[in-house]
Tab-separated table of C-alpha atoms and ligand atoms in Angstrom:
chain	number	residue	atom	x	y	z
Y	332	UNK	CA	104.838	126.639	170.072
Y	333	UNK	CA	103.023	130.368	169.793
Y	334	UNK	CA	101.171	129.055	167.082
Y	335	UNK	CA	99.599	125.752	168.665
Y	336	UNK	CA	96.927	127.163	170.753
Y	337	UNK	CA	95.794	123.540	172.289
Y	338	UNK	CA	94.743	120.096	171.411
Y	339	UNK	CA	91.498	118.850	170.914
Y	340	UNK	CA	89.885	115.988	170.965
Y	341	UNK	CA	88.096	114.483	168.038
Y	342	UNK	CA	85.706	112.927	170.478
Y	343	UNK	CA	84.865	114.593	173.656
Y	344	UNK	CA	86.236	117.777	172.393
Y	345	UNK	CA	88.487	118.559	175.362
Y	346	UNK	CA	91.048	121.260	174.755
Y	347	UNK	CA	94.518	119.698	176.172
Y	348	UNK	CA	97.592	121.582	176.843
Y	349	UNK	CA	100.200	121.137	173.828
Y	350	UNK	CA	103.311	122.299	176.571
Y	351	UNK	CA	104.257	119.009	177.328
Y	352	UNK	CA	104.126	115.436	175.025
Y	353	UNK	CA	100.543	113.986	174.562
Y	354	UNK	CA	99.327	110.671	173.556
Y	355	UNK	CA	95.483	110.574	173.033
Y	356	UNK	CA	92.564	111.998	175.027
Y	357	UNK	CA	92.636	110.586	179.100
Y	358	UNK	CA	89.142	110.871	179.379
Y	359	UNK	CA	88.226	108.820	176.229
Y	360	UNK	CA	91.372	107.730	173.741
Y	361	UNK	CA	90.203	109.959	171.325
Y	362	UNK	CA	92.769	110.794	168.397
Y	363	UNK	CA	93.841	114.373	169.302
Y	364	UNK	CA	93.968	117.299	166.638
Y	365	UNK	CA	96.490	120.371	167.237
Y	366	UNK	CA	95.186	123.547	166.671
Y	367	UNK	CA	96.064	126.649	165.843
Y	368	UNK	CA	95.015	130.565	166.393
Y	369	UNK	CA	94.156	130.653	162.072
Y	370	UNK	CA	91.846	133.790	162.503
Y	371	UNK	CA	95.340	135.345	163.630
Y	372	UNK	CA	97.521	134.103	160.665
Y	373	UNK	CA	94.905	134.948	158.491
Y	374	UNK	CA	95.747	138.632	159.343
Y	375	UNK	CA	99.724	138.384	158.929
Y	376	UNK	CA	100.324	135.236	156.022
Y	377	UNK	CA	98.287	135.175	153.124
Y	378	UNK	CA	98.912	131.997	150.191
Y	379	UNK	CA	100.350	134.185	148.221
Y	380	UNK	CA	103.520	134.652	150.235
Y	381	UNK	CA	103.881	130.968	150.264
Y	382	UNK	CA	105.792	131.306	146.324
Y	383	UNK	CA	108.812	132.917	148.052
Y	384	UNK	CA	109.223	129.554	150.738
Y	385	UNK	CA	111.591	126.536	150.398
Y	386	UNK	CA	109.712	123.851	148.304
Y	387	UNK	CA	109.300	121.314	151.123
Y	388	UNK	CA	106.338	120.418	153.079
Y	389	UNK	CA	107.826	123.473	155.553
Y	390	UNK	CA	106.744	126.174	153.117
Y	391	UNK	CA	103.411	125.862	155.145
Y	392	UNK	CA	105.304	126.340	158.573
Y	393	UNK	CA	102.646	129.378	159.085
Y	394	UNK	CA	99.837	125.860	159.779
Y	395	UNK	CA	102.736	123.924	161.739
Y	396	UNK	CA	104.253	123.498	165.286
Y	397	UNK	CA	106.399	126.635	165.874
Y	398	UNK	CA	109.415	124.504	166.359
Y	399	UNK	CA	112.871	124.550	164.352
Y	400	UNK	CA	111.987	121.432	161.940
Y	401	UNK	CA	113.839	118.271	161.640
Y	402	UNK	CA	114.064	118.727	157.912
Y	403	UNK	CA	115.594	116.411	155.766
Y	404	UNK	CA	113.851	118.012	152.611
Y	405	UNK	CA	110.157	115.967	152.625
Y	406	UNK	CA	107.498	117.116	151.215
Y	407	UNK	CA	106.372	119.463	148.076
Y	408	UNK	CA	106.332	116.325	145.674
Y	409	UNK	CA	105.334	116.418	141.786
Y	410	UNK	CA	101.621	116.382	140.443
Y	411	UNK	CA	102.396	114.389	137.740
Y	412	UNK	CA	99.602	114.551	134.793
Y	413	UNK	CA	98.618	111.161	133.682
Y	414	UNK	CA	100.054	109.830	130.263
Y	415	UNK	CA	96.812	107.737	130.232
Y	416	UNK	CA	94.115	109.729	131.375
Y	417	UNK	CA	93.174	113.258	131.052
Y	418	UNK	CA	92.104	115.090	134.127
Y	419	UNK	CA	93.976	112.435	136.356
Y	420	UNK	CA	96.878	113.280	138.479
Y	421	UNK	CA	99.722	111.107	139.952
Y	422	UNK	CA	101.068	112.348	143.360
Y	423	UNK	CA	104.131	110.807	143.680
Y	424	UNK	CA	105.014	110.302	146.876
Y	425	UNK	CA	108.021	108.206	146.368
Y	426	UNK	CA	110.207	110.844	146.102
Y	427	UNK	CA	110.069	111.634	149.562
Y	428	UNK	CA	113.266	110.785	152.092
Y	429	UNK	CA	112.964	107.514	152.780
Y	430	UNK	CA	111.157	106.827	149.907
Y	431	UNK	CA	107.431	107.362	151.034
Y	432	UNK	CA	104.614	109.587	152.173
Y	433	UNK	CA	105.852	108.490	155.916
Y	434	UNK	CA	108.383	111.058	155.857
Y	435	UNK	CA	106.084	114.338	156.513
Y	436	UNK	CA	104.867	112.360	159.484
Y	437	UNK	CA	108.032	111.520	160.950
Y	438	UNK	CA	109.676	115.049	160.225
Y	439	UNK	CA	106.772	116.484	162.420
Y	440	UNK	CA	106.555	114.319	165.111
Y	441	UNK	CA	110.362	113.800	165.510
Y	442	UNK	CA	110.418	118.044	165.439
Y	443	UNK	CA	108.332	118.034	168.410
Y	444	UNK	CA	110.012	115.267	170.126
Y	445	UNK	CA	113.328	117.352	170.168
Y	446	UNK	CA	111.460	120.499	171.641
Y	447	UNK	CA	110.026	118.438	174.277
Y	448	UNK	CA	113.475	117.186	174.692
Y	449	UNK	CA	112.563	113.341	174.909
Y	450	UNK	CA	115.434	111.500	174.295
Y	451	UNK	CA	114.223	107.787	173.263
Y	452	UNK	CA	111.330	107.068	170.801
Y	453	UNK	CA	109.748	103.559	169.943
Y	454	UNK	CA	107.497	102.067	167.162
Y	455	UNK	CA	106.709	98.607	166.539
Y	456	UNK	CA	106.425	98.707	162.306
Y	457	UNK	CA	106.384	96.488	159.529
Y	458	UNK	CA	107.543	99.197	156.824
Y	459	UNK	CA	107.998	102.243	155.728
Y	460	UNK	CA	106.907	104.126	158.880
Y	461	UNK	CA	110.358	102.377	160.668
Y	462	UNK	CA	112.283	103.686	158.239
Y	463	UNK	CA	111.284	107.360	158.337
Y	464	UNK	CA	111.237	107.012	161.668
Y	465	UNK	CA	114.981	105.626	161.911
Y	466	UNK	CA	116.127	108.769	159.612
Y	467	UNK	CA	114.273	111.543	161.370
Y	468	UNK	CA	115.638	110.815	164.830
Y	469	UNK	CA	119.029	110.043	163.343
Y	470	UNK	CA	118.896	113.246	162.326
Y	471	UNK	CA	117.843	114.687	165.023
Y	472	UNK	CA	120.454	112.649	167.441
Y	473	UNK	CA	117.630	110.924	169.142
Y	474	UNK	CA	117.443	107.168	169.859
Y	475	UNK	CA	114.735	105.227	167.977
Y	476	UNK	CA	113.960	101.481	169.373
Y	477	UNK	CA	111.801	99.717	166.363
Y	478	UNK	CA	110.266	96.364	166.579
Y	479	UNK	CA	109.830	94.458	163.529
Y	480	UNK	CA	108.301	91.156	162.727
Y	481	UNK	CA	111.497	88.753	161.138
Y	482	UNK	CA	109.745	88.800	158.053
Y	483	UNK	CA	109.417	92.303	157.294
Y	484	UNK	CA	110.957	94.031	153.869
Y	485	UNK	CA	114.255	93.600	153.775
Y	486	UNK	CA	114.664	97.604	152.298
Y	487	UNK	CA	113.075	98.478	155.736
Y	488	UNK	CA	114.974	96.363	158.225
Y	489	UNK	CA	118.443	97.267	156.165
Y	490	UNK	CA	117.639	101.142	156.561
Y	491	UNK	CA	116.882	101.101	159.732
Y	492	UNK	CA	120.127	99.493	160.830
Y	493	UNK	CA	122.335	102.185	158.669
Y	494	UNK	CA	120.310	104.619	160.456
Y	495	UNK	CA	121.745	103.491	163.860
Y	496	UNK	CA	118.246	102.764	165.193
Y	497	UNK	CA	117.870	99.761	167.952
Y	498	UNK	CA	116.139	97.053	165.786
Y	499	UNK	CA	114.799	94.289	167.628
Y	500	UNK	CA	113.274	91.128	165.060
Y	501	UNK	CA	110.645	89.736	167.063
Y	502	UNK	CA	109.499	86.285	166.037
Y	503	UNK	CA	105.876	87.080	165.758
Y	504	UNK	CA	103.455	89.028	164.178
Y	505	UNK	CA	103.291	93.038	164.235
Y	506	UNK	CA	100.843	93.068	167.324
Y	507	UNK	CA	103.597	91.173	169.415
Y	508	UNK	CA	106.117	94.252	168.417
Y	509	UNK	CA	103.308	96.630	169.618
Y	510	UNK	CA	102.873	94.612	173.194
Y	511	UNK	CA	106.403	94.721	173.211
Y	512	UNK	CA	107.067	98.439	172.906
Y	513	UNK	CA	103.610	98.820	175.247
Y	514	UNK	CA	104.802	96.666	178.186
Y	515	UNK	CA	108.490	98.137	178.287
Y	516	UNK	CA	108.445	102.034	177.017
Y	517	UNK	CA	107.460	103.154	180.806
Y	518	UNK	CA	110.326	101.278	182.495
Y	519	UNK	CA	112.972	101.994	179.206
Y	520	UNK	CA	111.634	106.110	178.953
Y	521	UNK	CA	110.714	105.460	175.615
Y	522	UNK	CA	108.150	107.838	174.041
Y	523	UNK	CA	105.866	105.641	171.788
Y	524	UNK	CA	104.667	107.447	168.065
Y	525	UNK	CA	102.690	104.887	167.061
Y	526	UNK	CA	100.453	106.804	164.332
Y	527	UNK	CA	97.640	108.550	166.106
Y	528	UNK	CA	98.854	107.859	169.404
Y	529	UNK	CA	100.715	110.564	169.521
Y	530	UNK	CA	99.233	113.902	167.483
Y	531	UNK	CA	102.069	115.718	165.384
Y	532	UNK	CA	102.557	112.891	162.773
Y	533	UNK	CA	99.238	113.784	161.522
Y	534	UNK	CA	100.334	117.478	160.931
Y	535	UNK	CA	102.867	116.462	158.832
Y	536	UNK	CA	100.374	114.110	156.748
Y	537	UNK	CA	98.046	117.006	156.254
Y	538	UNK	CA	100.568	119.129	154.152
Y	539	UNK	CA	99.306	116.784	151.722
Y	540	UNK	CA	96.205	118.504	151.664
Y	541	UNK	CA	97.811	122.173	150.866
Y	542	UNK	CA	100.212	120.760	148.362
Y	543	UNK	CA	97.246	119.697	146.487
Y	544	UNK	CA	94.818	123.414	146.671
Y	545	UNK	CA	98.262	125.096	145.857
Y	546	UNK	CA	99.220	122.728	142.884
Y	547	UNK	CA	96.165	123.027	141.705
Y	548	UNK	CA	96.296	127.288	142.228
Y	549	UNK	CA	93.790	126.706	144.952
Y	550	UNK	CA	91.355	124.782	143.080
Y	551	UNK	CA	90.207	121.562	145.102
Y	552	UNK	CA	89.970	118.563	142.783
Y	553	UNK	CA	86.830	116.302	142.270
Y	554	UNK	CA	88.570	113.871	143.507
Y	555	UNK	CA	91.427	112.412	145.527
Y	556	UNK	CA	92.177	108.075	145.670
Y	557	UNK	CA	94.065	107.374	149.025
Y	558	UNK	CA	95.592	103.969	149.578
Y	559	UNK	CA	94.288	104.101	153.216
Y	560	UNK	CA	96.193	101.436	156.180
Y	561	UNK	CA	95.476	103.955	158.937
Y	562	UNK	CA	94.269	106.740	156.904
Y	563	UNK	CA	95.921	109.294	158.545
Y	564	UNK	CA	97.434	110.794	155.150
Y	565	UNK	CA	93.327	111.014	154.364
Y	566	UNK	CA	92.199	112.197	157.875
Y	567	UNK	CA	95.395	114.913	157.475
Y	568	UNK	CA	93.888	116.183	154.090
Y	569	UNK	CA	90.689	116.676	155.299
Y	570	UNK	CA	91.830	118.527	158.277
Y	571	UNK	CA	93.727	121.051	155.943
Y	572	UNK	CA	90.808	121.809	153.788
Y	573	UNK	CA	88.859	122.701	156.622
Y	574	UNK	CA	91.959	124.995	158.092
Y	575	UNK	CA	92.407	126.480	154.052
Y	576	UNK	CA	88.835	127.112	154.516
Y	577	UNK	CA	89.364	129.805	157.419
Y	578	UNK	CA	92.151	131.170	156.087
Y	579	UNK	CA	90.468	132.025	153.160
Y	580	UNK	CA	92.504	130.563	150.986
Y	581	UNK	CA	89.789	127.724	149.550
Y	582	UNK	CA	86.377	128.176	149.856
Y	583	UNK	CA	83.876	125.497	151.272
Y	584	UNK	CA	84.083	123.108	148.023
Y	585	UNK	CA	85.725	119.915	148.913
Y	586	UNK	CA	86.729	116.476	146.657
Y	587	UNK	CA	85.036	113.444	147.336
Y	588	UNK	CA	87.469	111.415	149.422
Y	589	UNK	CA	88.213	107.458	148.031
Y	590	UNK	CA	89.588	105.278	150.232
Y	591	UNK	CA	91.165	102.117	148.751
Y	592	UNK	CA	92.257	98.851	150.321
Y	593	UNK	CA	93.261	95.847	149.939
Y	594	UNK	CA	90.348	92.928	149.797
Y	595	UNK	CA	92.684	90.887	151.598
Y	596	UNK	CA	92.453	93.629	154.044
Y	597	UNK	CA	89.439	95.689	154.221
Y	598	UNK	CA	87.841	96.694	156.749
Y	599	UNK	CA	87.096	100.637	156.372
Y	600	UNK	CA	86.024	99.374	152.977
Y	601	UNK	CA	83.723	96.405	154.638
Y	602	UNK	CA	82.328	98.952	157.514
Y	603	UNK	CA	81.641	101.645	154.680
Y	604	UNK	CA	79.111	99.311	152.866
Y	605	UNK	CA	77.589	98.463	155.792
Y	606	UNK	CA	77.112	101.594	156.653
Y	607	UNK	CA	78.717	101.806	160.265
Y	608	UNK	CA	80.308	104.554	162.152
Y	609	UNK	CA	83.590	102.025	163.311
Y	610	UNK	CA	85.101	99.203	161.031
Y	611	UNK	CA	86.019	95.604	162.590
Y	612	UNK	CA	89.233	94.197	163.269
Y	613	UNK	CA	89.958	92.619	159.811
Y	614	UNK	CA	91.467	88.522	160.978
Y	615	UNK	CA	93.710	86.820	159.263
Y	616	UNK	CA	94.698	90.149	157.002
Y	617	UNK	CA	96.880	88.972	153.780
Y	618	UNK	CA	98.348	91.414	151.374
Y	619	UNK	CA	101.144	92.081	149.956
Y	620	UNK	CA	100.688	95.222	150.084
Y	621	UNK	CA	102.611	95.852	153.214
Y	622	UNK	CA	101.163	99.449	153.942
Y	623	UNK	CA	97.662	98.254	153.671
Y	624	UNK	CA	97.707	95.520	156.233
Y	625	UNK	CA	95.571	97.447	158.925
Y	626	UNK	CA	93.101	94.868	160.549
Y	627	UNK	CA	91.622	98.229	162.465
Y	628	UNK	CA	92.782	101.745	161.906
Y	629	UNK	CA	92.495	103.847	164.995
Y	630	UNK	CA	91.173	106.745	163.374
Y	631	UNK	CA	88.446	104.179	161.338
Y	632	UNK	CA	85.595	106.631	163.108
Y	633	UNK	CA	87.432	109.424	161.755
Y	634	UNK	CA	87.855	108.301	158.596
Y	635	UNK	CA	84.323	106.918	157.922
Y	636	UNK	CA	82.756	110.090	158.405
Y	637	UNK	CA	85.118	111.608	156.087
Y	638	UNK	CA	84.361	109.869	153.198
Y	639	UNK	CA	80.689	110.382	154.496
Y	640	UNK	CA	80.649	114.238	154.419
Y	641	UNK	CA	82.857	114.413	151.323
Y	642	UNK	CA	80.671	112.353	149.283
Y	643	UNK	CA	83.275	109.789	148.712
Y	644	UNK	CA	83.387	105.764	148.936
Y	645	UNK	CA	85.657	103.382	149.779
Y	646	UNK	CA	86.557	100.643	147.288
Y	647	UNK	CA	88.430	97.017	147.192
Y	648	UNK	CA	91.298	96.102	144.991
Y	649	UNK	CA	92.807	92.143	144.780
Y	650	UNK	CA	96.368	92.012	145.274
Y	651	UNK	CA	96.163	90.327	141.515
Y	652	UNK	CA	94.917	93.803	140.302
Y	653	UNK	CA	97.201	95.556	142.259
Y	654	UNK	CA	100.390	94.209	141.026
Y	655	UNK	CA	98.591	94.629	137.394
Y	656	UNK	CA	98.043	98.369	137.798
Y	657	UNK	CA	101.594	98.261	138.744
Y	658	UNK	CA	103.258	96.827	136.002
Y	659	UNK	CA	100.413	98.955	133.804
Y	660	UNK	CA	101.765	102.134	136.011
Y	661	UNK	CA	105.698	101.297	134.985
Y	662	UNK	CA	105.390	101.195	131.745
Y	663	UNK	CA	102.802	103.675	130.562
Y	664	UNK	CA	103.952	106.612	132.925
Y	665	UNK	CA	107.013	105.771	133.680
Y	666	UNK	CA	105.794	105.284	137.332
Y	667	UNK	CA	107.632	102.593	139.796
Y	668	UNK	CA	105.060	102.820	142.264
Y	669	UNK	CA	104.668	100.515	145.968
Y	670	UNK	CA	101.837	98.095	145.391
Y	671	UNK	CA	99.497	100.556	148.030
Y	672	UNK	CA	99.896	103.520	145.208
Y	673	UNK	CA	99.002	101.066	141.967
Y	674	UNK	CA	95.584	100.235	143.904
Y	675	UNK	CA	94.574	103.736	143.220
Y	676	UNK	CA	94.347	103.066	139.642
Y	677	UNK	CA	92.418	100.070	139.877
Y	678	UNK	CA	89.827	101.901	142.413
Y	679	UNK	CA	90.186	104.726	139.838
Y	680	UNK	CA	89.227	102.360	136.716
Y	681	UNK	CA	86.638	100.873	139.056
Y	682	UNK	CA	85.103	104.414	139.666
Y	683	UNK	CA	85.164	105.276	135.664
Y	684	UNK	CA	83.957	102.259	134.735
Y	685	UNK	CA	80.561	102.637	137.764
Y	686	UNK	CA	80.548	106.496	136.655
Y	687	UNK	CA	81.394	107.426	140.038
Y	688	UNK	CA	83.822	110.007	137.894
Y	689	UNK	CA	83.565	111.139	135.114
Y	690	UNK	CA	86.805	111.781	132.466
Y	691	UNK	CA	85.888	115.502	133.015
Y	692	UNK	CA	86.128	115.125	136.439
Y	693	UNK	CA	89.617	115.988	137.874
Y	694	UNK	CA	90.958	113.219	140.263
Y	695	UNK	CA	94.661	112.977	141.987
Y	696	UNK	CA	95.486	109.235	142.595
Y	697	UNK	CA	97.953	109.161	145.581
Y	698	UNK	CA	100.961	107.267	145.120
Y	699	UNK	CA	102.509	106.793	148.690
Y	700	UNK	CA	105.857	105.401	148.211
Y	701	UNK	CA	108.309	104.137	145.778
Y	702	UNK	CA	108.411	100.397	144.691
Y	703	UNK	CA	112.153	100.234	145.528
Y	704	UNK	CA	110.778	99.062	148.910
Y	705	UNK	CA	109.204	96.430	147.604
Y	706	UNK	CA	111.622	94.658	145.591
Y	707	UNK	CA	111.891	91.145	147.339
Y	708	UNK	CA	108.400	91.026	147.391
Y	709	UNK	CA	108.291	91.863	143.711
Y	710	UNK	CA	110.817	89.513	142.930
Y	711	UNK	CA	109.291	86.779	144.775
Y	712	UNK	CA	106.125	87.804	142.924
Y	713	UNK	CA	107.577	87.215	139.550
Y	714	UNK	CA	109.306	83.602	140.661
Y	715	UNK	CA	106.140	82.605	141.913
Y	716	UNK	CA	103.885	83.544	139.370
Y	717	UNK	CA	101.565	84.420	142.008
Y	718	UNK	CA	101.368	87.658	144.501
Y	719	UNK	CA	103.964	86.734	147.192
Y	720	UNK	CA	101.084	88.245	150.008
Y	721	UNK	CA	101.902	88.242	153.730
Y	722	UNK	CA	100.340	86.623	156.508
Y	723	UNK	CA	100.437	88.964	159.197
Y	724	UNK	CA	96.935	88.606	161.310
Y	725	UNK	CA	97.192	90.431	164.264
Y	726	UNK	CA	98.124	94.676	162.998
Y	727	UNK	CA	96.701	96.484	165.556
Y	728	UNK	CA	97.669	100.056	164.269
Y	729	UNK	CA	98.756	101.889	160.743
Y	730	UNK	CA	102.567	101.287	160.325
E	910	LIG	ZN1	88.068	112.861	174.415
């Protein structure tokens, strides 16, 4: 790990050693950042030497843990122009392993977890995270122990059985799995990656960030719509502007950052208008968009000033405009998108239609996964006539 220098935390600032596995700050829970000696590889790497590297999220190993990755090809996904809308961009995140934006996460952390040489990982989930999660330490012969609700996706609880992982259905709500995991990983050894509990899944989430300046040939767009549960994918970007930014290879321009949620599930977007520096815990959260159904994000103080400093704004969809944006999304780009991606274009309409953008402006809409997940709950949708949303109340964390 030569090129992780230290952690640091995101509140108190302490530098923490990176030689052995870390959770969040002791002194104050603080979500920790890892970083890196840049002013160094600033003098040997340069972007330009990047066209020569693998097209995966790995390319920018220069900015990541010096570890031999757990690869299973994530990362470096299309910038799809919009068949609708000039100056709009579609990342398309579904074409990840796994199917979703979870899998540059998971890659990361489950790389570091095999050079620390920990042996048994646990997550409680309710999605995709489980299944990235399931693959990565398959493939990296590690044991994963998930706890799901009984009602999760099937697509989620199916891969993560193929994957060999120890599923255990809990009859409860997603904040039972996380007691669960909580009260048992000391005694069972288990090393818990919850998102932001643990700081390396974030590092994989920020390659986001560079995928966009170098797609773009190092151009920040005006804008970038994130589908935000935890926000970490957000928090991630931001993070690698600021590193591009000492390495020269952007300048100090930056796009305004969007977040989007659910209204059934909003509470970055609730804390935003109100103008605070934390969000609430959300009760009774109902979506069906599975990846949105964060009642409180751990990195919400993170997050908020983000969108603060960028100039952004968080914005609301209904899980009636959601599934509309993705039928819309299906059949005029050709786009099967998860329910979390079609609610950037309905905060993206919203935003044309306030003139928070303009059509010259030059926007990326974030589509996080692939709707292939999602097909009980679209089915369901369809029988019922009516958006087959979850009742999940109690998400303590961004699965
Ligand atoms: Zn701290």
């Amino acid at each position: 790990m030569s090129r992780t220098t230290y952690l640091e935390c995101t509140k108190c600032g302490a530098h923490i050693d990176a030689d052995h596995p870390q959770t969040v700050c002791p002194n104050d829970g603080g979500v920790l950042y890892v970083r890196y000696s840049l002013k160094n590889i600033k003098k040997d790497f340069n972007r330009g030497s990047l066209a020569s590297l693998p097209a995966t999220m790995w390319r920018y190993a220069e900015v990541l843990p010096d570890a031999p990755p757990v690869s299973l090809g994530e990362g470096f996904t299309p910038m799809l122009p919009s068949r609708e809308f000039s100056n709009v961009f579609i990342k398309e995140e579904g074409l990840n392993p796994t199917g979703s934006f979870k899998a540059r996460g998971m890659s990361v952390a489950v790389t570091m977890a095999k050079a620390y040489r920990l042996k048994k990982l646990a997550a409680p989930s309710a999605g995709n995270a489980a299944s990235a999660l399931a693959a990565y330490a398959a493939a990296a012969g590690i044991e994963a122990h998930i706890f799901m609700p009984r009602d999760v996706p099937m697509a989620n609880r199916v891969e993560c059985e193929s994957y060999g992982a120890r599923v255990t259905l809990v009859d409860g709500l997603i904040s039972d799995c996380a007691r669960m995991v909580a009260e048992r990983k000391e005694k069972e050894g288990w090393f818990d990656v919850s998102t932001l509990k643990e700081p390396f899944r974030l590092e994989g989430k920020k390659t986001m960030g560079y995928e966009v300046a170098e797609q773009f040939d190092w151009k920040v767009p005006q804008g970038i719509i994130y589908p935000t549960g935890g926000g970490v994918g957000l928090i991630g970007m931001w993070k690698a502007f600021e590193e591009m930014e000492t390495l020269g290879w952007i300048g100090s321009e930056r796009p305004k950052m969007v977040v989007v949620q659910s209204s059934g599930c909003a509470p970055i977007v609730k804390a935003w208008n109100e103008g605070g520096l934390t969000s609430d815990f959300w009760p009774d959260a109902t979506t069906l968009a599975a990846g949105l159904r964060v009642p409180k994000a751990y990195g919400d103080y993170l997050i908020l000033d983000i969108l603060k400093q960028s100039g952004g704004i968080a914005v609301a969809a209904t899980d009636a405009e959601i599934m509309e944006a993705f039928h819309h999304w299906a059949r005029v780009e050709g786009i099967f998108a998860a329910p979390e991606g079609a609610a950037s274009l309905v905060a993206y309409r919203k935003l044309r239609a306030q003139g928070f953008f303009s059509a010259e402006d030059r926007v990326v809409l974030f589509n996080t996964g692939s709707g292939l997940k999602y097909l009980d709950v679209l089915e369901k949708q369809k029988k019922s006539g009516t958006p087959a949303a979850r009742q999940i109340g109690g998400i303590i964390g961004p699965y």
